């Protein structure tokens, strides 16, 4: 008799052989204790995640996935998306077209094509039906079928989006998932059953073009989230509420920091006086620190001949993110999406020697990138923004030391603004790239060495480098634990070669420098948006555009308030005065809503003694103090760059 083919599976303490095709559920029974089995959602076999209904065809190390595993929430939320699709069809009819429904970083969504718009009331109904489906504890069954069989099935169902997806799949066999009467085209994996879904919340409605293409139908997207228990869901919803309060668009309007207006154009920011002052404070600090760290300041135009962007490679790799060219005196010009070609041109103005390297050049350069209207989001994604850009030109023997130096400077800057928690990613060569493999390997190794020397843990992000080189990305975390991409360090052999840069070596021969692209805050607009949300608009004293507001009690103190205002401004305090004919409590409440750190109360007693009564924005009153003592207090706070 012919022996059946076998696979070998192992855990930390055992190793067994099984026939090919055995289900993951059967293996679970054989290889794990009853205690583990009860909590297992799926298995990882040889590094591949599979659900318990799947047959095993290859062996390897076996890992049980439980609710505590990193993969667990994705499994839960992807499964919840299928449950939502079933609930929608049950409630509103099977003539609705279902598109796709993946898990996301904080939940899930499903896209639907329906003639009638969903409403917030509909979300409540869908959520209730989802809870009923979940409590029925229906199994998620995986079924592998011929692609032609799946095509026939979804054609009969009238689900044209599924048919379109199937028509583009190259494999002969596909997997379907069934829970109850609902069948979906899906690679999986999924939970063992709907009963694992204990806590669901549908959060919002949005529009989304099919496959992100604005030429294709607009679908209705329902967002939701799911957790393994209700407490985790409550905590998440509380965080969402806190995030709404911190929304930089809302606070930017209330605190009169910036505005975006249709008559100007989407994604173009108008900075109001307080917002402009906040920018000036940040930019002034940025310039001073860069000078202290050995950088020289550059300033470059907003446009250049289009040929420059062809030479740099941006037209080949970045054209879809650039605005259309403009014709000026029969010459084509281009709004700049990057500052780097200008810095390269400055390098070329004369011959360079090995003795003057490294050159560290920085610029707060405003660039323009085309973003689709639907992708724009307050300060976080705009069409015109200012990069805190820098380029370092160095010799090969200086590369690791320069990257280390940048990392050190980068973390100092982030900490000054209150960001001490972050994730670091090393992004490697993408599919579409320029330059030799040897240069890519050399650049990637230099980034690894610098991170190791600095003792910074990082995650490799395969294929996410830019077209000209690998990079380090630093994602800062705000007080709510949300990650934001800001800092980046990129090594580039390509542009110095394209622009034929050189320097004379010690031996008199010509060599090519290495170029490092570097941004510490990313774009000022995005960084300011993150700062606003991080501090909920209540900036530390050194950053606050208004540090103090003078509030008089009666008109009898008007002259004293005016003198105090002038004295404080001359002393370097950023101050306003509220001398309206309003009650003091009202003035204090308004100043607190404006998140102003200090309110200076002046009445007859303060005027007579040449003092101020200081009230902090948290409601705490300080003892009356002489004006120069208050100035000293502010100066100490202004010099303090710390966390919240």
Coordinates of C-alpha atoms in Angstrom, one line a residue:
X1 CA 0.0 0.0 0.0
X2 CA 1.3 3.5 -0.9
X3 CA 2.2 5.5 2.1
X4 CA 0.4 8.9 2.4
X5 CA 2.5 12.0 2.2
X6 CA 3.3 13.5 5.6
X7 CA 4.2 16.9 7.1
X8 CA 6.1 17.5 10.3
X9 CA 5.0 20.0 12.8
X10 CA 6.8 21.2 15.9
X11 CA 6.3 23.3 19.0
X12 CA 8.7 24.3 21.8
X13 CA 8.4 20.8 23.4
X14 CA 7.3 18.3 20.8
X15 CA 7.5 17.3 17.2
X16 CA 5.0 15.1 15.3
X17 CA 4.1 14.0 11.7
X18 CA 0.7 14.2 10.2
X19 CA -0.9 13.4 6.8
X20 CA -1.0 16.2 4.3
X21 CA -4.4 17.8 4.2
X22 CA -5.2 17.4 7.9
X23 CA -7.1 20.4 9.3
X24 CA -5.5 22.9 11.5
X25 CA -8.3 22.2 14.1
X26 CA -7.3 18.5 14.2
X27 CA -3.6 19.4 14.7
X28 CA -4.6 21.8 17.5
X29 CA -6.2 19.0 19.4
X30 CA -3.1 16.8 19.0
X31 CA -0.4 19.4 19.8
X32 CA -1.8 21.7 22.5
X33 CA -3.3 21.4 25.9
X34 CA -7.1 21.9 26.5
X35 CA -6.4 25.2 28.2
X36 CA -4.6 26.5 25.1
X37 CA -7.1 25.1 22.7
X38 CA -10.0 26.9 24.3
X39 CA -8.2 30.3 23.7
X40 CA -6.8 29.6 20.2
X41 CA -8.1 31.6 17.3
X42 CA -5.8 30.5 14.6
X43 CA -2.4 28.9 14.0
X44 CA 0.9 30.1 12.6
X45 CA 2.6 27.3 10.7
X46 CA 6.1 27.9 9.4
X47 CA 5.5 31.6 9.7
X48 CA 2.2 31.5 7.8
X49 CA -1.0 32.5 9.5
X50 CA -3.9 30.1 8.9
X51 CA -7.4 29.7 10.4
X52 CA -8.5 26.5 12.1
X53 CA -10.7 25.4 9.1
X54 CA -7.8 25.3 6.7
X55 CA -6.1 22.1 5.6
X56 CA -2.3 21.9 6.2
X57 CA -0.1 21.1 3.2
X58 CA 3.3 22.2 4.6
X59 CA 5.1 21.6 7.9
X60 CA 7.1 23.9 10.2
X61 CA 7.0 25.5 13.6
X62 CA 3.5 25.7 15.1
X63 CA 2.4 28.8 17.1
X64 CA -1.1 29.1 18.7
X65 CA -2.7 32.6 18.1
X66 CA -4.7 33.7 21.2
X67 CA -6.4 37.0 21.9
X68 CA -3.2 38.3 23.3
X69 CA -1.2 37.7 20.1
X70 CA -0.2 40.6 17.9
X71 CA -2.2 39.2 15.0
X72 CA -5.4 38.7 17.0
X73 CA -7.1 42.0 16.5
X74 CA -6.7 41.9 12.8
X75 CA -8.3 38.4 12.7
X76 CA -11.2 39.7 14.9
X77 CA -11.8 42.8 12.9
X78 CA -11.5 41.2 9.5
X79 CA -14.1 38.7 10.7
X80 CA -16.3 41.5 12.0
X81 CA -16.2 43.1 8.6
X82 CA -17.8 39.9 7.1
X83 CA -20.4 39.9 9.8
X84 CA -21.2 43.6 9.0
X85 CA -21.7 42.7 5.3
X86 CA -24.0 39.9 6.3
X87 CA -26.0 42.2 8.5
X88 CA -26.3 44.8 5.8
X89 CA -27.6 42.3 3.3
X90 CA -30.1 40.9 5.8
X91 CA -31.4 44.3 6.7
X92 CA -31.4 46.1 3.3
X93 CA -31.7 43.4 0.7
X94 CA -29.4 41.2 -1.3
X95 CA -29.5 43.5 -4.3
X96 CA -26.9 45.7 -2.5
X97 CA -23.4 45.3 -4.1
X98 CA -20.7 44.4 -1.6
X99 CA -17.1 45.4 -2.5
X100 CA -14.2 44.8 0.0
X101 CA -14.0 44.7 3.8
X102 CA -10.5 44.6 5.3
X103 CA -9.2 45.2 8.8
X104 CA -7.5 48.5 9.4
X105 CA -5.0 49.8 12.0
X106 CA -7.9 50.6 14.4
X107 CA -10.9 48.7 13.2
X108 CA -12.4 47.6 9.9
X109 CA -14.6 48.8 7.1
X110 CA -16.8 47.5 4.3
X111 CA -17.7 49.2 1.0
X112 CA -21.2 49.0 -0.4
X113 CA -22.9 50.1 -3.6
X114 CA -26.5 51.0 -2.7
X115 CA -28.9 53.4 -4.4
X116 CA -30.0 54.9 -1.1
X117 CA -27.6 56.5 1.4
X118 CA -27.0 54.9 4.8
X119 CA -27.9 57.0 7.8
X120 CA -26.6 57.1 11.4
X121 CA -29.9 55.4 12.4
X122 CA -29.0 52.6 9.9
X123 CA -25.7 52.1 11.7
X124 CA -27.5 51.4 14.9
X125 CA -29.7 48.8 13.2
X126 CA -26.7 47.2 11.5
X127 CA -24.8 47.1 14.8
X128 CA -27.7 45.4 16.6
X129 CA -28.0 42.8 13.8
X130 CA -24.2 42.2 14.0
X131 CA -24.5 41.5 17.7
X132 CA -27.3 39.0 17.0
X133 CA -25.2 37.2 14.4
X134 CA -22.2 37.2 16.7
X135 CA -24.1 35.7 19.6
X136 CA -25.4 32.9 17.2
X137 CA -21.7 31.6 17.2
X138 CA -21.8 30.6 13.6
X139 CA -18.6 29.0 12.3
X140 CA -16.4 30.7 9.6
X141 CA -16.0 28.0 7.0
X142 CA -13.2 28.1 4.5
X143 CA -13.8 26.5 1.1
X144 CA -11.3 26.3 -1.8
X145 CA -12.9 26.2 -5.2
X146 CA -12.0 26.6 -8.9
X147 CA -11.9 30.2 -9.9
X148 CA -14.5 29.5 -12.6
X149 CA -16.8 28.0 -10.0
X150 CA -16.5 31.2 -7.9
X151 CA -17.1 33.3 -10.9
X152 CA -20.3 31.4 -11.7
X153 CA -21.4 31.7 -8.1
X154 CA -21.0 35.5 -7.8
X155 CA -22.4 36.0 -11.3
X156 CA -25.6 34.2 -10.1
X157 CA -25.6 36.4 -7.0
X158 CA -25.3 39.6 -9.1
X159 CA -22.2 40.7 -7.2
X160 CA -20.3 42.5 -10.0
X161 CA -17.5 43.8 -7.8
X162 CA -16.6 40.3 -6.7
X163 CA -16.7 39.2 -10.4
X164 CA -14.3 42.0 -11.3
X165 CA -11.9 40.9 -8.6
X166 CA -12.1 37.3 -9.7
X167 CA -11.5 38.2 -13.3
X168 CA -8.1 39.7 -12.4
X169 CA -7.0 36.8 -10.2
X170 CA -4.3 34.7 -12.0
X171 CA -4.6 31.5 -9.9
X172 CA -6.9 28.6 -10.9
X173 CA -8.2 28.2 -7.3
X174 CA -9.6 30.7 -4.8
X175 CA -10.9 30.6 -1.3
X176 CA -14.4 31.5 -0.2
X177 CA -15.6 32.0 3.4
X178 CA -19.1 31.3 4.7
X179 CA -20.8 32.2 7.9
X180 CA -24.5 31.4 7.9
X181 CA -25.9 32.3 4.5
X182 CA -23.2 34.9 3.7
X183 CA -20.4 33.9 1.3
X184 CA -17.5 36.1 0.5
X185 CA -14.4 35.9 -1.7
X186 CA -11.5 36.2 0.7
X187 CA -8.0 34.9 1.4
X188 CA -8.6 34.8 5.1
X189 CA -7.8 33.8 7.7
X190 CA -10.7 34.2 10.0
X191 CA -11.9 33.4 13.5
X192 CA -13.2 29.9 14.3
X193 CA -16.7 31.4 14.7
X194 CA -18.7 34.6 15.1
X195 CA -19.0 34.0 18.9
X196 CA -15.5 35.4 19.4
X197 CA -16.8 38.8 18.5
X198 CA -17.9 40.3 21.9
X199 CA -17.6 44.0 21.5
X200 CA -18.6 45.9 18.2
X201 CA -19.1 49.6 17.4
X202 CA -19.8 51.1 14.1
X203 CA -18.2 54.5 14.1
X204 CA -18.9 56.5 10.9
X205 CA -19.9 56.7 7.3
X206 CA -17.8 57.9 4.4
X207 CA -17.6 57.8 0.6
X208 CA -14.9 55.9 -1.2
X209 CA -14.2 55.4 -4.9
X210 CA -14.1 51.8 -6.0
X211 CA -10.4 50.8 -5.8
X212 CA -9.5 54.4 -5.0
X213 CA -10.1 55.5 -8.6
X214 CA -12.1 58.7 -9.0
X215 CA -13.2 57.5 -12.4
X216 CA -15.0 54.5 -10.9
X217 CA -18.2 54.4 -8.8
X218 CA -18.4 56.1 -5.5
X219 CA -19.3 53.6 -2.8
X220 CA -20.6 54.0 0.7
X221 CA -18.0 52.9 3.3
X222 CA -19.1 51.9 6.8
X223 CA -16.3 52.0 9.4
X224 CA -16.3 50.1 12.7
X225 CA -14.1 48.6 15.3
X226 CA -14.2 45.4 17.4
X227 CA -12.5 44.1 20.5
X228 CA -12.4 40.9 22.5
X229 CA -14.1 42.5 25.5
X230 CA -16.3 45.4 26.2
X231 CA -13.9 47.2 28.5
X232 CA -11.3 47.5 25.7
X233 CA -14.1 48.9 23.5
X234 CA -15.1 51.4 26.1
X235 CA -11.5 52.5 26.5
X236 CA -11.1 52.9 22.8
X237 CA -14.3 54.9 22.4
X238 CA -13.2 57.2 25.3
X239 CA -9.9 57.7 23.4
X240 CA -11.9 58.6 20.3
X241 CA -13.9 61.2 22.2
X242 CA -10.6 62.6 23.6
X243 CA -9.2 62.7 20.0
X244 CA -12.3 64.7 18.9
X245 CA -11.6 67.3 21.6
X246 CA -8.0 67.5 20.4
X247 CA -8.8 67.6 16.7
X248 CA -6.4 70.2 15.3
X249 CA -8.9 71.5 12.8
X250 CA -11.4 72.3 15.6
X251 CA -8.8 73.8 17.9
X252 CA -7.1 75.7 15.0
X253 CA -10.4 77.4 14.3
X254 CA -11.2 78.1 18.0
X255 CA -7.7 79.3 18.9
X256 CA -7.5 81.3 15.6
X257 CA -4.3 79.6 14.5
X258 CA -5.1 78.9 10.8
X259 CA -7.8 78.7 8.3
X260 CA -8.5 77.0 5.0
X261 CA -10.9 78.7 2.5
X262 CA -12.4 77.6 -0.8
X263 CA -11.6 80.9 -2.4
X264 CA -7.9 80.2 -1.8
X265 CA -8.0 76.5 -2.7
X266 CA -8.1 73.2 -0.9
X267 CA -5.0 72.1 1.0
X268 CA -3.6 75.7 1.1
X269 CA -3.1 77.1 4.6
X270 CA -3.7 80.7 5.7
X271 CA -1.9 81.3 9.0
X272 CA -3.5 83.8 11.3
X273 CA -1.5 86.0 13.6
X274 CA -1.3 83.5 16.5
X275 CA -0.6 80.6 14.2
X276 CA 2.1 82.7 12.4
X277 CA 3.6 83.6 15.8
X278 CA 3.6 79.9 16.8
X279 CA 5.4 79.0 13.5
X280 CA 7.9 81.8 14.1
X281 CA 8.7 80.5 17.6
X282 CA 9.3 77.0 16.1
X283 CA 11.3 78.3 13.1
X284 CA 13.5 80.5 15.3
X285 CA 14.3 77.6 17.6
X286 CA 15.0 75.4 14.6
X287 CA 17.4 77.9 13.0
X288 CA 19.3 78.5 16.3
X289 CA 19.7 74.8 17.0
X290 CA 20.8 74.1 13.4
X291 CA 23.4 76.8 13.6
X292 CA 24.6 75.4 16.9
X293 CA 24.9 71.9 15.3
X294 CA 27.1 73.1 12.4
X295 CA 24.5 73.7 9.7
X296 CA 24.5 76.6 7.2
X297 CA 21.2 78.1 6.0
X298 CA 20.1 78.1 2.4
X299 CA 17.1 79.8 0.7
X300 CA 15.9 78.7 -2.8
X301 CA 13.1 79.6 -5.2
X302 CA 9.6 78.0 -5.4
X303 CA 9.9 77.1 -9.1
X304 CA 12.5 75.9 -11.6
X305 CA 12.8 74.9 -15.2
X306 CA 11.1 71.6 -15.8
X307 CA 14.3 70.0 -17.1
X308 CA 15.7 70.2 -13.5
X309 CA 13.1 67.7 -12.3
X310 CA 13.8 65.5 -15.3
X311 CA 17.5 65.5 -14.4
X312 CA 16.8 64.7 -10.8
X313 CA 14.5 61.8 -11.7
X314 CA 11.4 63.2 -10.1
X315 CA 9.5 63.3 -13.4
X316 CA 10.2 59.6 -13.8
X317 CA 9.3 58.5 -10.3
X318 CA 7.2 61.3 -8.8
X319 CA 5.2 63.0 -11.6
X320 CA 1.8 62.0 -10.2
X321 CA 2.5 64.0 -7.1
X322 CA 3.6 67.2 -8.9
X323 CA 1.5 70.1 -10.1
X324 CA 1.2 70.7 -13.8
X325 CA 4.0 72.7 -15.5
X326 CA 3.6 76.3 -16.4
X327 CA 4.8 78.1 -19.6
X328 CA 6.9 81.2 -19.1
X329 CA 8.4 82.9 -22.2
X330 CA 8.2 79.6 -24.1
X331 CA 10.0 77.8 -21.3
X332 CA 8.3 75.2 -19.1
X333 CA 8.6 75.8 -15.3
X334 CA 7.6 73.6 -12.4
X335 CA 6.5 74.3 -8.9
X336 CA 9.0 72.5 -6.7
X337 CA 7.9 69.3 -4.9
X338 CA 11.4 69.0 -3.3
X339 CA 14.3 71.2 -2.3
X340 CA 17.1 68.8 -3.0
X341 CA 17.9 69.7 -6.7
X342 CA 18.4 73.4 -5.6
X343 CA 20.9 72.3 -3.0
X344 CA 22.7 70.2 -5.5
X345 CA 22.9 73.2 -7.8
X346 CA 24.5 75.3 -5.0
X347 CA 27.1 72.5 -4.4
X348 CA 28.0 72.8 -8.1
X349 CA 28.8 76.5 -7.9
X350 CA 32.5 75.8 -7.4
X351 CA 35.0 72.9 -6.9
X352 CA 35.0 71.2 -3.5
X353 CA 37.8 69.7 -1.5
X354 CA 37.8 66.7 0.8
X355 CA 38.8 69.2 3.6
X356 CA 35.5 71.1 3.6
X357 CA 33.3 68.0 3.8
X358 CA 30.9 67.3 5.4
X359 CA 28.8 70.2 4.2
X360 CA 25.6 70.5 6.2
X361 CA 23.0 72.7 4.5
X362 CA 19.5 73.3 5.8
X363 CA 16.4 75.2 4.6
X364 CA 12.9 75.8 5.7
X365 CA 11.7 75.4 2.1
X366 CA 8.1 75.6 1.0
X367 CA 7.2 72.9 -1.6
X368 CA 4.0 72.0 -3.5
X369 CA 2.6 68.5 -4.1
X370 CA -0.6 67.5 -5.7
X371 CA -2.8 65.6 -3.3
X372 CA -6.3 64.5 -4.4
X373 CA -9.0 66.5 -2.7
X374 CA -10.4 63.5 -0.9
X375 CA -7.0 62.8 0.7
X376 CA -6.6 66.4 2.2
X377 CA -6.9 66.6 6.0
X378 CA -6.4 69.9 7.8
X379 CA -2.7 70.4 8.4
X380 CA -1.9 66.7 8.2
X381 CA -2.1 66.5 4.4
X382 CA -1.9 69.6 2.4
X383 CA -0.8 70.8 -1.1
X384 CA 1.7 73.5 0.0
X385 CA 3.9 73.0 3.0
X386 CA 7.3 73.9 4.5
X387 CA 9.8 71.2 5.0
X388 CA 12.5 71.4 7.7
X389 CA 14.9 70.2 5.1
X390 CA 18.6 69.5 5.2
X391 CA 21.2 67.9 3.0
X392 CA 24.6 66.7 4.1
X393 CA 27.3 66.1 1.5
X394 CA 30.0 63.8 3.0
X395 CA 32.8 61.4 2.1
X396 CA 32.2 57.7 2.4
X397 CA 34.4 57.5 5.5
X398 CA 32.1 60.1 7.2
X399 CA 28.7 58.4 6.4
X400 CA 28.0 56.4 9.6
X401 CA 29.2 59.2 11.8
X402 CA 26.9 61.7 10.1
X403 CA 23.9 59.5 10.4
X404 CA 24.6 59.0 14.1
X405 CA 25.0 62.7 14.5
X406 CA 21.6 63.3 12.7
X407 CA 19.9 60.7 14.9
X408 CA 21.2 62.4 18.0
X409 CA 20.1 65.8 16.9
X410 CA 16.7 64.4 15.7
X411 CA 15.9 62.9 19.1
X412 CA 16.9 66.1 20.9
X413 CA 14.6 68.2 18.7
X414 CA 11.6 65.8 19.2
X415 CA 12.2 65.7 23.0
X416 CA 12.2 69.5 23.1
X417 CA 8.7 69.5 21.8
X418 CA 7.5 66.8 24.2
X419 CA 7.9 63.7 22.1
X420 CA 9.8 60.9 24.0
X421 CA 8.0 57.9 22.6
X422 CA 8.5 56.8 19.0
X423 CA 8.9 53.8 16.7
X424 CA 11.8 53.6 14.3
X425 CA 11.6 51.9 10.9
X426 CA 14.4 51.0 8.4
X427 CA 12.9 51.1 4.9
X428 CA 14.7 49.1 2.3
X429 CA 14.9 49.1 -1.5
X430 CA 11.5 49.3 -3.4
X431 CA 10.7 47.5 -6.6
X432 CA 11.2 50.6 -8.7
X433 CA 14.6 52.2 -7.9
X434 CA 17.7 53.7 -9.4
X435 CA 21.4 53.2 -8.6
X436 CA 23.5 50.1 -8.3
X437 CA 22.8 47.2 -5.9
X438 CA 26.2 47.8 -4.3
X439 CA 25.3 51.4 -3.4
X440 CA 22.0 50.3 -2.0
X441 CA 23.7 47.7 0.2
X442 CA 26.3 50.2 1.4
X443 CA 23.7 52.8 2.2
X444 CA 21.4 50.3 4.1
X445 CA 24.4 49.0 6.1
X446 CA 25.3 52.6 7.1
X447 CA 21.8 53.2 8.5
X448 CA 21.9 49.9 10.4
X449 CA 25.3 50.7 11.9
X450 CA 24.2 54.1 13.1
X451 CA 21.1 52.7 14.7
X452 CA 23.1 50.0 16.4
X453 CA 25.7 52.5 17.7
X454 CA 22.9 54.7 19.0
X455 CA 21.3 51.6 20.7
X456 CA 17.9 52.3 19.0
X457 CA 15.6 49.3 18.3
X458 CA 14.0 49.4 14.9
X459 CA 11.7 47.4 12.6
X460 CA 12.6 46.7 9.0
X461 CA 10.0 47.9 6.5
X462 CA 10.8 46.0 3.3
X463 CA 10.5 47.8 0.0
X464 CA 9.4 51.1 1.5
X465 CA 12.6 53.1 0.7
X466 CA 12.4 56.0 -1.7
X467 CA 13.5 55.5 -5.3
X468 CA 17.0 56.8 -4.8
X469 CA 17.9 55.2 -1.5
X470 CA 17.0 53.5 1.8
X471 CA 15.8 55.5 4.8
X472 CA 15.1 55.7 8.5
X473 CA 11.6 56.8 9.5
X474 CA 10.8 57.9 13.0
X475 CA 7.1 57.8 13.9
X476 CA 6.4 59.9 17.0
X477 CA 3.6 59.0 19.5
X478 CA 1.4 61.6 21.0
X479 CA -0.2 61.5 24.5
X480 CA -3.0 59.3 23.1
X481 CA -0.5 56.8 21.8
X482 CA -1.2 57.6 18.1
X483 CA 1.8 57.3 15.8
X484 CA 2.7 60.1 13.3
X485 CA 5.3 60.0 10.6
X486 CA 7.6 63.0 10.9
X487 CA 11.3 62.5 10.8
X488 CA 13.2 60.8 8.0
X489 CA 16.9 60.2 7.1
X490 CA 17.7 59.0 3.6
X491 CA 21.0 58.0 2.0
X492 CA 21.4 58.9 -1.6
X493 CA 24.2 57.9 -4.1
X494 CA 22.0 58.5 -7.1
X495 CA 21.5 62.3 -7.2
X496 CA 25.3 63.1 -6.7
X497 CA 25.9 60.9 -9.7
X498 CA 23.0 62.4 -11.8
X499 CA 24.3 65.9 -11.1
X500 CA 28.0 64.9 -11.5
X501 CA 29.0 66.2 -8.1
X502 CA 32.6 65.7 -7.1
X503 CA 35.3 66.7 -4.6
X504 CA 39.1 66.6 -4.8
X505 CA 40.5 64.0 -2.6
X506 CA 43.7 64.1 -0.5
X507 CA 45.5 62.3 -3.4
X508 CA 44.3 65.0 -5.9
X509 CA 41.8 62.6 -7.7
X510 CA 38.1 63.4 -8.1
X511 CA 35.6 61.5 -6.0
X512 CA 31.8 61.5 -5.7
X513 CA 30.3 62.6 -2.4
X514 CA 27.4 60.9 -0.7
X515 CA 24.2 62.9 -0.1
X516 CA 22.0 62.5 3.0
X517 CA 18.5 63.9 2.9
X518 CA 17.1 64.7 6.3
X519 CA 14.0 66.1 7.9
X520 CA 13.6 66.2 11.6
X521 CA 10.0 67.5 11.9
X522 CA 8.9 66.6 8.3
X523 CA 6.6 69.4 7.2
X524 CA 6.0 72.2 9.6
X525 CA 2.2 72.1 8.8
X526 CA 1.9 68.4 9.8
X527 CA 4.2 68.8 12.8
X528 CA 2.1 71.7 14.0
X529 CA -1.1 69.7 13.6
X530 CA 0.5 66.9 15.7
X531 CA 1.6 69.5 18.3
X532 CA -1.9 71.0 18.6
X533 CA -3.4 67.5 19.2
X534 CA -0.6 66.4 21.5
X535 CA -1.1 69.4 23.8
X536 CA -4.8 69.8 23.1
X537 CA -3.9 73.4 22.2
X538 CA -2.6 74.1 25.7
X539 CA 1.0 74.6 24.7
X540 CA 3.9 74.8 27.2
X541 CA 4.9 78.4 28.0
X542 CA 7.9 78.5 25.6
X543 CA 5.6 77.5 22.7
X544 CA 2.4 79.4 23.6
X545 CA 1.8 82.2 21.1
X546 CA 0.2 84.2 23.9
X547 CA 1.8 83.6 27.3
X548 CA -0.2 86.0 29.3
X549 CA -3.4 88.0 29.1
X550 CA -4.0 91.1 31.2
X551 CA -7.5 91.3 32.7
X552 CA -8.5 94.6 34.4
X553 CA -11.3 94.6 36.9
X554 CA -12.7 98.1 36.2
X555 CA -12.0 101.0 33.9
X556 CA -10.0 102.6 36.7
X557 CA -7.1 100.3 35.9
X558 CA -7.0 101.0 32.1
X559 CA -3.9 103.1 32.2
X560 CA -2.1 100.6 34.5
X561 CA -3.1 97.8 32.2
X562 CA -1.7 99.7 29.2
X563 CA 1.6 100.4 30.9
X564 CA 1.8 96.8 32.0
X565 CA 1.2 95.6 28.5
X566 CA 4.0 97.7 27.1
X567 CA 6.5 96.8 29.8
X568 CA 5.8 93.0 29.4
X569 CA 6.2 93.2 25.6
X570 CA 9.5 95.1 26.0
X571 CA 10.6 92.4 28.4
X572 CA 10.0 89.7 25.9
X573 CA 6.7 88.3 27.2
X574 CA 4.1 87.5 24.5
X575 CA 1.1 89.3 26.0
X576 CA -2.5 90.4 25.2
X577 CA -4.9 92.6 27.2
X578 CA -8.6 92.1 27.6
X579 CA -9.9 95.6 28.7
X580 CA -13.5 95.0 27.6
X581 CA -16.3 96.2 29.8
X582 CA -17.1 92.7 31.0
X583 CA -17.1 90.9 34.3
X584 CA -13.8 89.5 35.5
X585 CA -15.0 85.9 35.7
X586 CA -16.1 86.1 32.1
X587 CA -12.7 87.4 31.0
X588 CA -11.0 84.6 32.9
X589 CA -13.2 82.0 31.4
X590 CA -12.5 83.2 27.9
X591 CA -8.7 83.2 28.5
X592 CA -8.9 79.7 29.8
X593 CA -10.8 78.6 26.7
X594 CA -8.1 80.2 24.7
X595 CA -5.6 78.0 26.6
X596 CA -3.5 81.0 27.7
X597 CA -1.0 79.9 30.3
X598 CA -1.3 83.0 32.6
X599 CA -4.0 85.5 33.4
X600 CA -2.8 88.7 35.0
X601 CA -5.5 90.2 37.2
X602 CA -5.2 93.9 37.9
X603 CA -7.4 95.9 40.3
X604 CA -6.9 98.9 42.5
X605 CA -4.7 97.0 44.9
X606 CA -2.4 95.7 42.2
X607 CA -2.2 99.2 40.6
X608 CA -1.3 100.8 44.0
X609 CA 1.5 98.2 44.7
X610 CA 2.7 97.9 41.1
X611 CA 2.0 94.1 41.2
X612 CA -0.1 91.5 39.3
X613 CA -2.2 88.7 40.6
X614 CA -1.4 85.7 38.5
X615 CA -3.9 83.0 37.7
X616 CA -2.8 79.9 35.8
X617 CA -5.0 78.3 33.1
X618 CA -5.5 75.3 35.4
X619 CA -7.4 77.6 37.8
X620 CA -4.7 77.8 40.4
X621 CA -4.0 81.3 41.8
X622 CA -0.4 82.5 42.6
X623 CA 0.3 85.1 45.2
X624 CA 0.5 88.7 44.0
X625 CA 4.0 89.5 42.7
X626 CA 6.0 92.4 41.3
X627 CA 6.0 92.6 37.5
X628 CA 9.7 91.8 37.2
X629 CA 9.2 88.6 39.3
X630 CA 6.5 87.5 36.8
X631 CA 8.8 88.3 33.9
X632 CA 11.5 86.1 35.5
X633 CA 8.9 83.3 36.0
X634 CA 8.0 83.4 32.3
X635 CA 11.7 83.5 31.2
X636 CA 12.4 80.4 33.2
X637 CA 9.5 78.6 31.6
X638 CA 10.5 79.9 28.1
X639 CA 13.9 78.3 28.6
X640 CA 12.4 74.9 29.6
X641 CA 12.0 72.4 26.6
X642 CA 10.4 69.4 28.2
X643 CA 7.5 67.0 28.0
X644 CA 4.0 67.9 29.1

